[in-house]
Short mmCIF file of C-alpha atoms in Angstrom, two decimals:
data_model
loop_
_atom_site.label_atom_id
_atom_site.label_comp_id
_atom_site.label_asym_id
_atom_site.label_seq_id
_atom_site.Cartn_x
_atom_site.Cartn_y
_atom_site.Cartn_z
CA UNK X 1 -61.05 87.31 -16.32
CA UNK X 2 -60.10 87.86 -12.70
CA UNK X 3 -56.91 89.28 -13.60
CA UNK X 4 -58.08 91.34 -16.15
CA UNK X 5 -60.49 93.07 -13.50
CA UNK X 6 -57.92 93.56 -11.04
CA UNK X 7 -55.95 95.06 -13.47
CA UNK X 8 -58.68 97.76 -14.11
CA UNK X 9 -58.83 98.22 -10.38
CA UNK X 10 -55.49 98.88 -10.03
CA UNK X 11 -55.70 101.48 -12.98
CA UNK X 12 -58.28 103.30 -11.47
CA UNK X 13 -60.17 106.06 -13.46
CA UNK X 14 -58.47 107.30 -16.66
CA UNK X 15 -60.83 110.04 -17.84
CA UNK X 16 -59.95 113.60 -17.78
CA UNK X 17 -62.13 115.86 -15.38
CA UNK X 18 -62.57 118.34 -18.16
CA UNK X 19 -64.56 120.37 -17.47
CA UNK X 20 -65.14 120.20 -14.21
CA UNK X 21 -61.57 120.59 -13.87
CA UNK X 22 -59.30 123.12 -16.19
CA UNK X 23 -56.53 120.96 -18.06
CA UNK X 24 -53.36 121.24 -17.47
CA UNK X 25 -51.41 121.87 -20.89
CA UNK X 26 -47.68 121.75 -21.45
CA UNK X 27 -45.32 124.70 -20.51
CA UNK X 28 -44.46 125.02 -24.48
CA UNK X 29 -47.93 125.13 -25.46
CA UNK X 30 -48.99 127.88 -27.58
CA UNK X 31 -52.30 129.35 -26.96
CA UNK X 32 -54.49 132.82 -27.43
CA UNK X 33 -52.09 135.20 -28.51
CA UNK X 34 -51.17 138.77 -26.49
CA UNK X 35 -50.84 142.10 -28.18
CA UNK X 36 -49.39 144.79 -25.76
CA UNK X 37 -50.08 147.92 -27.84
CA UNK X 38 -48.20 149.97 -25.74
CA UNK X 39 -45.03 148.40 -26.50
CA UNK X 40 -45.85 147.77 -30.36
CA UNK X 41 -44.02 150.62 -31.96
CA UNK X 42 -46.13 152.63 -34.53
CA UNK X 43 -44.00 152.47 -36.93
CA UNK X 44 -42.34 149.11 -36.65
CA UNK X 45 -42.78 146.11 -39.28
CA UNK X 46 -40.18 143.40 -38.03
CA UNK X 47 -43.00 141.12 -36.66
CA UNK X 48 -45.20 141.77 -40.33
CA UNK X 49 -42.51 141.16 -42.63
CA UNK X 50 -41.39 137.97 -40.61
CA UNK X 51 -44.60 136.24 -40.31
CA UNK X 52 -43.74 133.31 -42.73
CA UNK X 53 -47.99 133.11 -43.34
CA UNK X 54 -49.07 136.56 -43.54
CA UNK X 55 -50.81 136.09 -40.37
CA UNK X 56 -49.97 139.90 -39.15
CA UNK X 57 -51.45 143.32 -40.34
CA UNK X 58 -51.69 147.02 -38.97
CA UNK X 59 -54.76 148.20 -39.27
CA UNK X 60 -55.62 152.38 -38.08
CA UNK X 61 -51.78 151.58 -37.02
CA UNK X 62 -52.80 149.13 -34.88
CA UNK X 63 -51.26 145.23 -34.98
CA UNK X 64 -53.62 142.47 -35.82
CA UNK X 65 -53.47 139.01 -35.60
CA UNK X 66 -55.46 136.67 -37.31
CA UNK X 67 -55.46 133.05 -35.84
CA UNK X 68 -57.34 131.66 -39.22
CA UNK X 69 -53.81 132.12 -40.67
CA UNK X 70 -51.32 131.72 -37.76
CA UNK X 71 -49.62 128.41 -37.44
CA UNK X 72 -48.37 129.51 -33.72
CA UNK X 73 -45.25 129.23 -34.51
CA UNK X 74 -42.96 131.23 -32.44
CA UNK X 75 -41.23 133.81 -35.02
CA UNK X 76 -43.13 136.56 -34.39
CA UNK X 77 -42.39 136.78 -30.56
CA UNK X 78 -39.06 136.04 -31.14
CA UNK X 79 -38.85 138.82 -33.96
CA UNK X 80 -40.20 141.74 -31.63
CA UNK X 81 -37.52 143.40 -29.87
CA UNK X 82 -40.53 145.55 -27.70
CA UNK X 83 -42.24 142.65 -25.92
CA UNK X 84 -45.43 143.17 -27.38
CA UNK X 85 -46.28 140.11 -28.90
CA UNK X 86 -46.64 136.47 -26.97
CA UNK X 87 -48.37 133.88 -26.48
CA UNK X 88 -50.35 132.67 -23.76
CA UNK X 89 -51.33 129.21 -22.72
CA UNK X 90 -55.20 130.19 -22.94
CA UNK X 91 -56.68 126.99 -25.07
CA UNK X 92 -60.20 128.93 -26.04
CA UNK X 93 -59.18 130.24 -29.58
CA UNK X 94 -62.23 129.35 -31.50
CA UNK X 95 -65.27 131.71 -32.83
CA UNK X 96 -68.10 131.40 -34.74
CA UNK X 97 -67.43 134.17 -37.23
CA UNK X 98 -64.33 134.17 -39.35
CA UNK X 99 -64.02 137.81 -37.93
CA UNK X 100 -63.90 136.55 -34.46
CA UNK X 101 -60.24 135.21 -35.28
CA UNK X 102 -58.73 138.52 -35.37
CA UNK X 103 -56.79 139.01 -32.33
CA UNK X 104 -56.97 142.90 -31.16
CA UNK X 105 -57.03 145.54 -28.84
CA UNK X 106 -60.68 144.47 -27.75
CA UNK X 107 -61.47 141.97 -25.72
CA UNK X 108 -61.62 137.95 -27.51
CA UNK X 109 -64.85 136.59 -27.23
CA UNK X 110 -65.17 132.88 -26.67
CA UNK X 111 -68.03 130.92 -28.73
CA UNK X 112 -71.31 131.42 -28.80
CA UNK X 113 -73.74 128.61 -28.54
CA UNK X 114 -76.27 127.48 -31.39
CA UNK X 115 -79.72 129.35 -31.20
CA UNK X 116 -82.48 127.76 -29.63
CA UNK X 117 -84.23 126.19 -32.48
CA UNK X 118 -80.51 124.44 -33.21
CA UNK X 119 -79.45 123.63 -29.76
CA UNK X 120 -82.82 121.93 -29.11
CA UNK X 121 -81.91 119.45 -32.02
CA UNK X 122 -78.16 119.08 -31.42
CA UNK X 123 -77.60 120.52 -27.78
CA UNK X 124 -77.33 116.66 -26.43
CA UNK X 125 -76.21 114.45 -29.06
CA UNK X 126 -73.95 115.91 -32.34
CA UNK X 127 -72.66 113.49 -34.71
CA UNK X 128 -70.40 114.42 -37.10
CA UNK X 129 -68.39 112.86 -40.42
CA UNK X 130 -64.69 114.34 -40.20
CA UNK X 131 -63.96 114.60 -43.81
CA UNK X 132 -60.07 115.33 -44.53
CA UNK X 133 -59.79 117.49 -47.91
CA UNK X 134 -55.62 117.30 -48.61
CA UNK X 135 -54.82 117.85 -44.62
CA UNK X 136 -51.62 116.64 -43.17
CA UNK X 137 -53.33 114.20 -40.54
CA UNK X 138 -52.03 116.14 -37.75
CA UNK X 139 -55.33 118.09 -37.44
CA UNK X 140 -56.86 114.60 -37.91
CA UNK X 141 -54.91 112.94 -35.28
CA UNK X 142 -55.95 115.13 -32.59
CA UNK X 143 -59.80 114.56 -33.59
CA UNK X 144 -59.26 111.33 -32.93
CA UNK X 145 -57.80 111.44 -30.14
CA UNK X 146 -60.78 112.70 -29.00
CA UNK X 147 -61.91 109.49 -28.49
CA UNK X 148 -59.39 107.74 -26.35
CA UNK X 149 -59.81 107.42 -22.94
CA UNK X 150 -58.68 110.51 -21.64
CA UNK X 151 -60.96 112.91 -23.41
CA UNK X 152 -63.75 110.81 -23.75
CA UNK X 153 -65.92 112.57 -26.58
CA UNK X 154 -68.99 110.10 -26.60
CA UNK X 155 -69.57 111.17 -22.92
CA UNK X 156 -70.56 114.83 -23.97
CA UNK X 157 -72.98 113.27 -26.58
CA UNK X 158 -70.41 113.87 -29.58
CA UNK X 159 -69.12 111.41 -31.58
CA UNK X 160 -67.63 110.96 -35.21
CA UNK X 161 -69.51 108.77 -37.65
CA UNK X 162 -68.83 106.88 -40.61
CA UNK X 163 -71.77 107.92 -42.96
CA UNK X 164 -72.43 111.83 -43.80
CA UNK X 165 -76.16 110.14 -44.22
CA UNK X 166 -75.95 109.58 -40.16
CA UNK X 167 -74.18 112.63 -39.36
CA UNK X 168 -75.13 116.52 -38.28
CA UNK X 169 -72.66 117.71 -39.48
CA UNK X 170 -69.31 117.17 -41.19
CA UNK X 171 -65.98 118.66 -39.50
CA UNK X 172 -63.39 119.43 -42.09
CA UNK X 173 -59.39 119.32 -42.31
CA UNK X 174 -57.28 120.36 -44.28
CA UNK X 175 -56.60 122.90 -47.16
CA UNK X 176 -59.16 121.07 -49.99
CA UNK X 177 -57.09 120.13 -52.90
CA UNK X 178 -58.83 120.32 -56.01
CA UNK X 179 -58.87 116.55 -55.94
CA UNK X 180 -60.78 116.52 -52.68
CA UNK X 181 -63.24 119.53 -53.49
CA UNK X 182 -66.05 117.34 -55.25
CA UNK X 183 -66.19 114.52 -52.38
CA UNK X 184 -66.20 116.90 -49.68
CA UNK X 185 -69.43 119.07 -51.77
CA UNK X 186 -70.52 115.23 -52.02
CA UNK X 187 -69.94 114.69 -48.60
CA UNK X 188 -71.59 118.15 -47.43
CA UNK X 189 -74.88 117.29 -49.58
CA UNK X 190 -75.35 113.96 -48.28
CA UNK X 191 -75.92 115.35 -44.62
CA UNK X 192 -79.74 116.19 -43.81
CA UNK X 193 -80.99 119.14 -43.01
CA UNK X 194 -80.42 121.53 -40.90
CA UNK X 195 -76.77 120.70 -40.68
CA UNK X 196 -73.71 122.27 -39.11
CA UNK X 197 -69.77 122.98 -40.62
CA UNK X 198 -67.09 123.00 -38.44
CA UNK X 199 -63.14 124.18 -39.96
CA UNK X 200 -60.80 122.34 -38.01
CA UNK X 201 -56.96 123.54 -38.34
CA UNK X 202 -55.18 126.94 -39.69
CA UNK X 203 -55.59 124.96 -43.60
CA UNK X 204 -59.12 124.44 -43.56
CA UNK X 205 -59.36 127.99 -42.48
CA UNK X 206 -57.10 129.74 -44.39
CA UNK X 207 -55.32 127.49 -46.15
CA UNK X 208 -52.67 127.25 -43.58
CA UNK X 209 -48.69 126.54 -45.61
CA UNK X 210 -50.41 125.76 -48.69
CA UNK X 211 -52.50 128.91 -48.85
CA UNK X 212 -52.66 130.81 -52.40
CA UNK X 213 -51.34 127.40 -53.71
CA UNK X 214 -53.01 126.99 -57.52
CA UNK X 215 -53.47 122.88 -56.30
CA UNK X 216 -55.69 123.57 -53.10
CA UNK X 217 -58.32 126.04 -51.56
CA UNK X 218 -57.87 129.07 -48.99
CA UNK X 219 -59.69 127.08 -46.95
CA UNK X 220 -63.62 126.12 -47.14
CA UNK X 221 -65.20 129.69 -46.15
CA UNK X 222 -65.62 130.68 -49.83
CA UNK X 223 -67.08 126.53 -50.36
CA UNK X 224 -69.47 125.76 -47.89
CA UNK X 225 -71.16 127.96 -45.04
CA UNK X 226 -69.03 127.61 -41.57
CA UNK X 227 -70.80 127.57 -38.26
CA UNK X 228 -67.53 126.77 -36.05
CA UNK X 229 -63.74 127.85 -36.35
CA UNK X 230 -61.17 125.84 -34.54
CA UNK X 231 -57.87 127.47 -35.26
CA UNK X 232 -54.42 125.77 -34.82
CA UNK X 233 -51.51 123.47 -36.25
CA UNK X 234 -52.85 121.69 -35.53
CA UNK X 235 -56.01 122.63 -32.63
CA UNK X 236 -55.11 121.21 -29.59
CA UNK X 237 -57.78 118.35 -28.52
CA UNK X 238 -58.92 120.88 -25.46
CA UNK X 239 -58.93 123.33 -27.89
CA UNK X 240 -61.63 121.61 -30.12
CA UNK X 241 -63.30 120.13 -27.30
CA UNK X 242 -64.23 123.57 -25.62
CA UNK X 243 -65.35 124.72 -29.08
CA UNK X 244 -67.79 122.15 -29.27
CA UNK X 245 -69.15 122.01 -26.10
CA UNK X 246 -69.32 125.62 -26.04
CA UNK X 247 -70.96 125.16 -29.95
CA UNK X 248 -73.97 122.97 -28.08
CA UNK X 249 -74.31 125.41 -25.11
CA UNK X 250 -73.20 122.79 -22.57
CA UNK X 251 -70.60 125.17 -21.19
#
């Protein structure tokens, strides 16, 4: 026993100091993407036609991107011959609105929390049941590594459950095959009211690779009503962290 307590002395303290502190992410981490309009040529398609997910549009000739469909992978940048596409290392990608995915000339806005009535029930303590519908388990992965010792979800009052009869919500992954769509509209009825949705990953968005596939879903937006987008391939852990925290109005 001694040893095992000077052990965890000589550790010392593990847990992140998120969010106290901003995280430190990777140099080849892939975050909010940048549009510079004045380099995007009016007329030029190179970055459209190579997106391998139709994540790119001009709209009023101006670009679009929409992170429900972007896998953030790097062929658009590296496509572009003007410059006007990157991306940045900015980890707050998530919105409450489908809409709010679409990366423009205005101004992203970060999450807005619950309303009062909401955050009064779940503001402190939000327990979800992750439900994977056909997903990779990459998105899954990086739920649960929420709970390791570095991110330390149960601190914030958040924590995944095993029962949708215990939960607040259910957080989904993946693309829902058709052989996962009845358990997840099982899984979504067996959680009491009032009760939150949370899309977790570009397939449970958009359908991510698989999207317009006749074996799986776009997605659950046309399924079940979403309260929380968490774009990515798969979301970063800081990435779905913020969104939740920011979801309960604790940041």
């Amino acid at each position: 026993m001694l040893s095992i307590i000077r052990e965890r002395l000589r550790q010392g303290h593990r847990t992140g100091k998120y969010p106290k502190v901003e995280p430190v992410l990777p140099e080849r981490f892939r975050g909010l993407p940048t549009i510079d309009h004045q380099h995007c040529q009016p007329n030029c398609t190179q970055c459209i036609e190579g997106c391998p997910f139709g994540a790119l549009q001009k709209v009023a000739g101006k670009l679009e991107l929409d992170m429900g469909l972007c896998l953030f992978c790097p062929e658009c940048s590296a496509i572009c011959e003007h410059g006007a596409l990157s991306f940045s290392r900015d980890y707050h990608l998530s919105s409450r609105t489908r809409a709010g995915l679409i990366v423009d000339e205005t101004e992203f806005k970060m999450v807005e929390a619950l309303d009062a009535k909401m955050k009064k029930l779940f503001g402190r303590s939000l327990k979800l049941r992750q439900v994977s519908a056909g997903g990779c388990n990459a998105c899954e992965a990086d739920l649960n590594v929420l709970g390791t010792l570095n991110f330390d979800l149960a601190r914030f009052g958040i924590q995944f459950v095993a029962s949708p009869r215990h939960a607040d919500g259910i957080i989904v992954t993946g693309p829902v095959t058709e052989n996962m769509k009845s358990a997840l509209l099982d899984a979504y009825a067996a959680v009491p009211e009032p009760k939150l949705v949370i899309a977790s990953g570009a397939c449970a968005i958009g359908g991510g690779p698989f999207k317009d596939s006749p074996e799986a879903s776009n997605g659950i937006g046309d399924i079940l009503p979403v309260d929380l987008y968490i774009p990515g391939c798969p979301p970063h852990p800081y990435t779905a962290l913020d969104a939740m925290l920011r979801l309960m109005g604790q940041l």
